[in-house]
Amino acid sequence: GAGVSQSPSNKVTEKGKDVELRCDPISGHTALYWYRQSLGQGLEFLIYFQGNSAPDKSGLPSDRFSAERTGGSVSTLTIQRTQQEDSAVYLCASSPRATSGGITDTQYFGPGTRLTVL
Amino acid sequence: QKEVEQNSGPLSVPEGAIASLNCTYSDRVSQSFFWYRQYSGKSPELIMSIYSNGDKEDGRFTAQLNKASQYVSLLIRDSQPSDSATYLCAVRASGGSYIPTFGRGTSLIVHP
C-alpha cells in the first residue's frame, strides 16, 4: 500500500522567506510526527498529532515554527522567516493509534524534505 | 531529560561476521524499543521492535533487551555489504507520551 509521502522533496529558499512542508500519512494512521535531522545528527522531535487531541508542540525550536493537521490526515509544517540554521531534512512519520501496551506504535517514515536556506 | 546513547562508530566488520550494535537509555519506565536502519540520504526504516526482556529474532537480525541494565542491542548475523548504514535506536516510555526518543545512530560498515 501507499506509504507516507512528503512534498516537496527539496526546497531551497532565501533567508527570511516562509516555507511550507507537506506530509500525507498512511491512510488510517491517527498519529503523525514531525522531526528534523541535520547532517550527521540524530532525529530531533518537533511536533506530534494524535487524532483530534491537542498537538504536542514541545519540540518546536521557536515560534517561527508551526504545524497543523487538517481533517486528521494531511499535515503542513510552516517555518516563518527562515534562518540558515533551519537547513535540515524534515521527516514526517505516521503510526497507528497505540494500544495500551504500546504494541502498535511503530512509526513509518516518509522520504523527507531537504530544506536549504541560503 | 530522557537520553538514548549510541556509539557513533563507524563500526567496521568483515562480510559474513556478526555485527553488534548497542544502545543504552536513561528512562527506567521505557516500554517500547525500536531499531531503525537509515541508508545515506534516505529516511529511517524499521528493522526490529522489542517490548519484553530477552531476545527476539527475525531472519539475520536479533534484538536483545535487558531492562534491568537499561540496554538494548541489535545483532546482525552473516553481515552483508548491503547492511552498511546508520542504525538508530529509539525508546518510548509507557504512559501518555507516544513520542520516542532517538539515539544519534551507529554507522556500520561491512567490507567485502
Short mmCIF file of C-alpha atoms in Angstrom, two decimals:
data_model
loop_
_atom_site.label_atom_id
_atom_site.label_comp_id
_atom_site.label_asym_id
_atom_site.label_seq_id
_atom_site.Cartn_x
_atom_site.Cartn_y
_atom_site.Cartn_z
CA GLY A 1 0.00 0.00 0.00
CA ALA A 2 0.96 3.64 -0.17
CA GLY A 3 3.44 4.84 2.39
CA VAL A 4 3.99 8.26 3.91
CA SER A 5 4.58 10.89 1.28
CA GLN A 6 6.16 14.31 1.66
CA SER A 7 6.47 17.29 -0.61
CA PRO A 8 8.49 18.93 -1.87
CA SER A 9 11.45 16.56 -1.80
CA ASN A 10 13.84 19.50 -1.95
CA LYS A 11 13.33 23.15 -1.11
CA VAL A 12 15.85 25.94 -1.50
CA THR A 13 14.84 29.28 -0.08
CA GLU A 14 16.36 32.59 0.87
CA LYS A 15 16.85 33.66 4.45
CA GLY A 16 13.77 35.43 5.75
CA LYS A 17 11.28 33.69 3.48
CA ASP A 18 8.47 31.47 4.73
CA VAL A 19 8.24 27.82 3.69
CA GLU A 20 5.53 25.15 3.90
CA LEU A 21 6.29 21.45 4.01
CA ARG A 22 3.57 18.88 3.44
CA CYS A 23 3.06 15.37 4.78
CA ASP A 24 0.49 12.79 3.71
CA PRO A 25 0.39 9.98 6.28
CA ILE A 26 -0.58 6.38 5.69
CA SER A 27 -4.34 6.09 5.39
CA GLY A 28 -5.91 5.17 8.72
CA HIS A 29 -2.94 6.22 10.83
CA THR A 30 -4.07 8.59 13.54
CA ALA A 31 -0.67 9.60 14.89
CA LEU A 32 1.63 11.92 12.95
CA TYR A 33 5.10 13.16 13.92
CA TRP A 34 7.45 15.77 12.52
CA TYR A 35 11.20 15.50 13.04
CA ARG A 36 14.21 17.22 11.63
CA GLN A 37 17.62 15.77 11.04
CA SER A 38 20.71 17.85 10.49
CA LEU A 39 23.75 16.41 8.74
CA GLY A 40 25.27 13.66 10.85
CA GLN A 41 22.81 14.19 13.67
CA GLY A 42 20.01 12.16 15.16
CA LEU A 43 16.32 12.84 14.85
CA GLU A 44 15.07 15.94 16.63
CA PHE A 45 11.40 15.73 17.58
CA LEU A 46 9.32 18.77 16.57
CA ILE A 47 5.59 18.12 16.97
CA TYR A 48 3.14 15.23 17.41
CA PHE A 49 -0.53 14.93 16.43
CA GLN A 50 -2.82 12.20 17.73
CA GLY A 51 -6.34 12.11 16.37
CA ASN A 52 -8.37 15.12 17.47
CA SER A 53 -6.29 15.75 20.58
CA ALA A 54 -4.31 18.94 21.03
CA PRO A 55 -0.88 18.51 19.41
CA ASP A 56 2.26 18.12 21.46
CA LYS A 57 4.35 21.10 20.36
CA SER A 58 7.06 20.65 22.94
CA GLY A 59 9.79 20.09 20.36
CA LEU A 60 9.26 23.19 18.25
CA PRO A 61 12.50 25.21 18.49
CA SER A 62 10.94 28.65 18.20
CA ASP A 63 7.68 30.45 17.49
CA ARG A 64 8.70 30.67 13.85
CA PHE A 65 7.70 27.01 13.56
CA SER A 66 4.09 25.90 13.44
CA ALA A 67 2.15 22.94 12.13
CA GLU A 68 -1.40 21.96 11.51
CA ARG A 69 -3.19 18.81 10.57
CA THR A 70 -6.40 19.15 8.63
CA GLY A 71 -9.15 16.57 8.87
CA GLY A 72 -6.93 14.24 10.83
CA SER A 73 -4.89 13.45 7.74
CA VAL A 74 -2.58 15.80 5.82
CA SER A 75 -0.20 17.93 7.85
CA THR A 76 1.66 21.10 6.97
CA LEU A 77 4.76 22.33 8.77
CA THR A 78 5.35 26.06 8.33
CA ILE A 79 8.60 27.83 9.04
CA GLN A 80 8.39 31.61 9.02
CA ARG A 81 11.31 33.96 8.41
CA THR A 82 13.67 31.07 7.73
CA GLN A 83 17.20 31.16 9.07
CA GLN A 84 20.29 29.31 7.84
CA GLU A 85 20.24 27.10 10.93
CA ASP A 86 16.83 25.79 9.78
CA SER A 87 18.59 23.93 6.96
CA ALA A 88 17.99 20.23 7.55
CA VAL A 89 15.98 17.26 6.36
CA TYR A 90 12.45 17.42 7.71
CA LEU A 91 10.94 13.99 8.23
CA CYS A 92 7.33 13.08 8.79
CA ALA A 93 6.22 9.78 10.30
CA SER A 94 2.85 8.24 10.98
CA SER A 95 1.71 5.35 13.14
CA PRO A 96 -1.50 3.57 14.03
CA ARG A 97 -3.04 4.60 17.31
CA ALA A 98 -1.09 2.95 20.11
CA THR A 99 -2.76 0.32 22.22
CA SER A 100 -2.42 0.41 25.98
CA GLY A 101 0.52 -1.90 25.64
CA GLY A 102 2.16 0.26 23.03
CA ILE A 103 2.41 -2.65 20.64
CA THR A 104 1.09 -0.86 17.58
CA ASP A 105 3.11 2.33 17.80
CA THR A 106 5.65 1.57 15.10
CA GLN A 107 6.48 4.68 13.12
CA TYR A 108 6.64 4.71 9.34
CA PHE A 109 8.73 7.49 7.88
CA GLY A 110 8.28 9.48 4.71
CA PRO A 111 11.19 10.26 2.36
CA GLY A 112 11.74 13.67 3.88
CA THR A 113 12.07 17.23 2.59
CA ARG A 114 15.58 18.60 2.32
CA LEU A 115 15.43 22.30 3.19
CA THR A 116 18.31 24.58 2.30
CA VAL A 117 18.23 28.18 3.48
CA LEU A 118 20.69 30.41 1.64
CA GLN B 1 15.88 14.58 30.28
CA LYS B 2 15.41 11.24 28.56
CA GLU B 3 18.59 10.10 26.88
CA VAL B 4 19.38 7.36 24.41
CA GLU B 5 23.06 6.75 23.85
CA GLN B 6 24.75 5.01 20.97
CA ASN B 7 28.37 4.77 19.91
CA SER B 8 28.59 6.82 16.73
CA GLY B 9 31.15 4.44 15.19
CA PRO B 10 31.89 3.69 12.50
CA LEU B 11 31.74 0.02 13.36
CA SER B 12 33.60 -1.88 10.68
CA VAL B 13 33.11 -5.64 10.26
CA PRO B 14 34.07 -8.07 7.51
CA GLU B 15 31.42 -9.64 5.33
CA GLY B 16 29.96 -12.72 6.99
CA ALA B 17 30.78 -11.61 10.53
CA ILE B 18 28.37 -10.73 13.33
CA ALA B 19 27.81 -7.02 13.86
CA SER B 20 26.79 -5.98 17.37
CA LEU B 21 25.16 -2.61 17.90
CA ASN B 22 24.43 -1.32 21.38
CA CYS B 23 22.13 1.27 22.88
CA THR B 24 21.62 2.43 26.46
CA TYR B 25 18.77 4.54 27.76
CA SER B 26 18.19 6.59 30.87
CA ASP B 27 14.41 6.40 31.44
CA ARG B 28 13.65 3.37 33.58
CA VAL B 29 9.95 3.31 32.64
CA SER B 30 10.71 2.80 28.97
CA GLN B 31 8.47 0.16 27.43
CA SER B 32 8.97 0.06 23.66
CA PHE B 33 12.27 -0.27 21.86
CA PHE B 34 12.96 0.04 18.16
CA TRP B 35 15.86 -0.33 15.77
CA TYR B 36 15.76 1.62 12.52
CA ARG B 37 18.16 1.39 9.59
CA GLN B 38 18.94 4.54 7.66
CA TYR B 39 20.86 4.46 4.42
CA SER B 40 22.72 7.60 3.48
CA GLY B 41 20.31 10.17 2.09
CA LYS B 42 17.27 8.04 2.88
CA SER B 43 14.68 8.01 5.65
CA PRO B 44 14.73 5.55 8.56
CA GLU B 45 13.05 2.19 8.12
CA LEU B 46 12.04 -0.12 10.94
CA ILE B 47 14.17 -3.23 11.41
CA MET B 48 13.01 -4.60 14.74
CA SER B 49 10.81 -3.74 17.67
CA ILE B 50 11.04 -5.37 21.09
CA TYR B 51 8.95 -4.93 24.21
CA SER B 52 9.96 -7.72 26.61
CA ASN B 53 13.24 -8.75 28.18
CA GLY B 54 15.18 -11.33 26.24
CA ASP B 55 15.90 -11.99 22.60
CA LYS B 56 13.75 -11.51 19.54
CA GLU B 57 14.92 -12.96 16.26
CA ASP B 58 13.88 -12.04 12.73
CA GLY B 59 15.97 -13.58 9.99
CA ARG B 60 19.56 -12.40 10.35
CA PHE B 61 18.59 -9.84 12.98
CA THR B 62 18.31 -10.39 16.72
CA ALA B 63 17.26 -7.71 19.17
CA GLN B 64 18.22 -8.17 22.81
CA LEU B 65 16.60 -6.25 25.65
CA ASN B 66 17.75 -6.03 29.24
CA LYS B 67 15.56 -3.60 31.17
CA ALA B 68 17.42 -4.09 34.45
CA SER B 69 20.64 -2.89 32.83
CA GLN B 70 18.80 -0.43 30.56
CA TYR B 71 20.29 -1.53 27.32
CA VAL B 72 19.06 -2.87 24.03
CA SER B 73 21.25 -4.34 21.33
CA LEU B 74 20.95 -5.44 17.72
CA LEU B 75 22.93 -8.35 16.33
CA ILE B 76 23.28 -8.81 12.61
CA ARG B 77 24.49 -12.26 11.62
CA ASP B 78 26.23 -13.02 8.35
CA SER B 79 26.70 -9.30 7.72
CA GLN B 80 26.49 -8.18 4.11
CA PRO B 81 27.82 -5.03 2.42
CA SER B 82 24.16 -4.06 1.90
CA ASP B 83 23.83 -3.83 5.70
CA SER B 84 26.16 -0.83 5.65
CA ALA B 85 24.04 2.01 7.03
CA THR B 86 23.39 4.01 10.17
CA TYR B 87 21.34 2.18 12.79
CA LEU B 88 19.12 4.27 15.03
CA CYS B 89 17.87 3.11 18.40
CA ALA B 90 14.55 4.55 19.61
CA VAL B 91 12.95 4.22 23.01
CA ARG B 92 9.45 5.09 24.14
CA ALA B 93 8.17 5.30 27.68
CA SER B 94 4.85 3.92 28.80
CA GLY B 95 2.00 6.18 29.70
CA GLY B 96 0.73 9.26 27.92
CA SER B 97 3.67 10.24 25.77
CA TYR B 98 3.89 8.42 22.46
CA ILE B 99 6.96 10.34 21.43
CA PRO B 100 10.01 8.10 21.15
CA THR B 101 13.48 9.36 21.88
CA PHE B 102 16.07 8.56 19.23
CA GLY B 103 19.76 7.98 19.63
CA ARG B 104 22.18 9.61 17.20
CA GLY B 105 22.83 6.31 15.49
CA THR B 106 25.77 3.99 14.89
CA SER B 107 27.37 3.86 11.47
CA LEU B 108 28.02 0.29 10.34
CA ILE B 109 30.41 -0.55 7.52
CA VAL B 110 30.53 -4.11 6.21
CA HIS B 111 33.55 -4.58 3.99
CA PRO B 112 33.91 -7.42 1.46
#
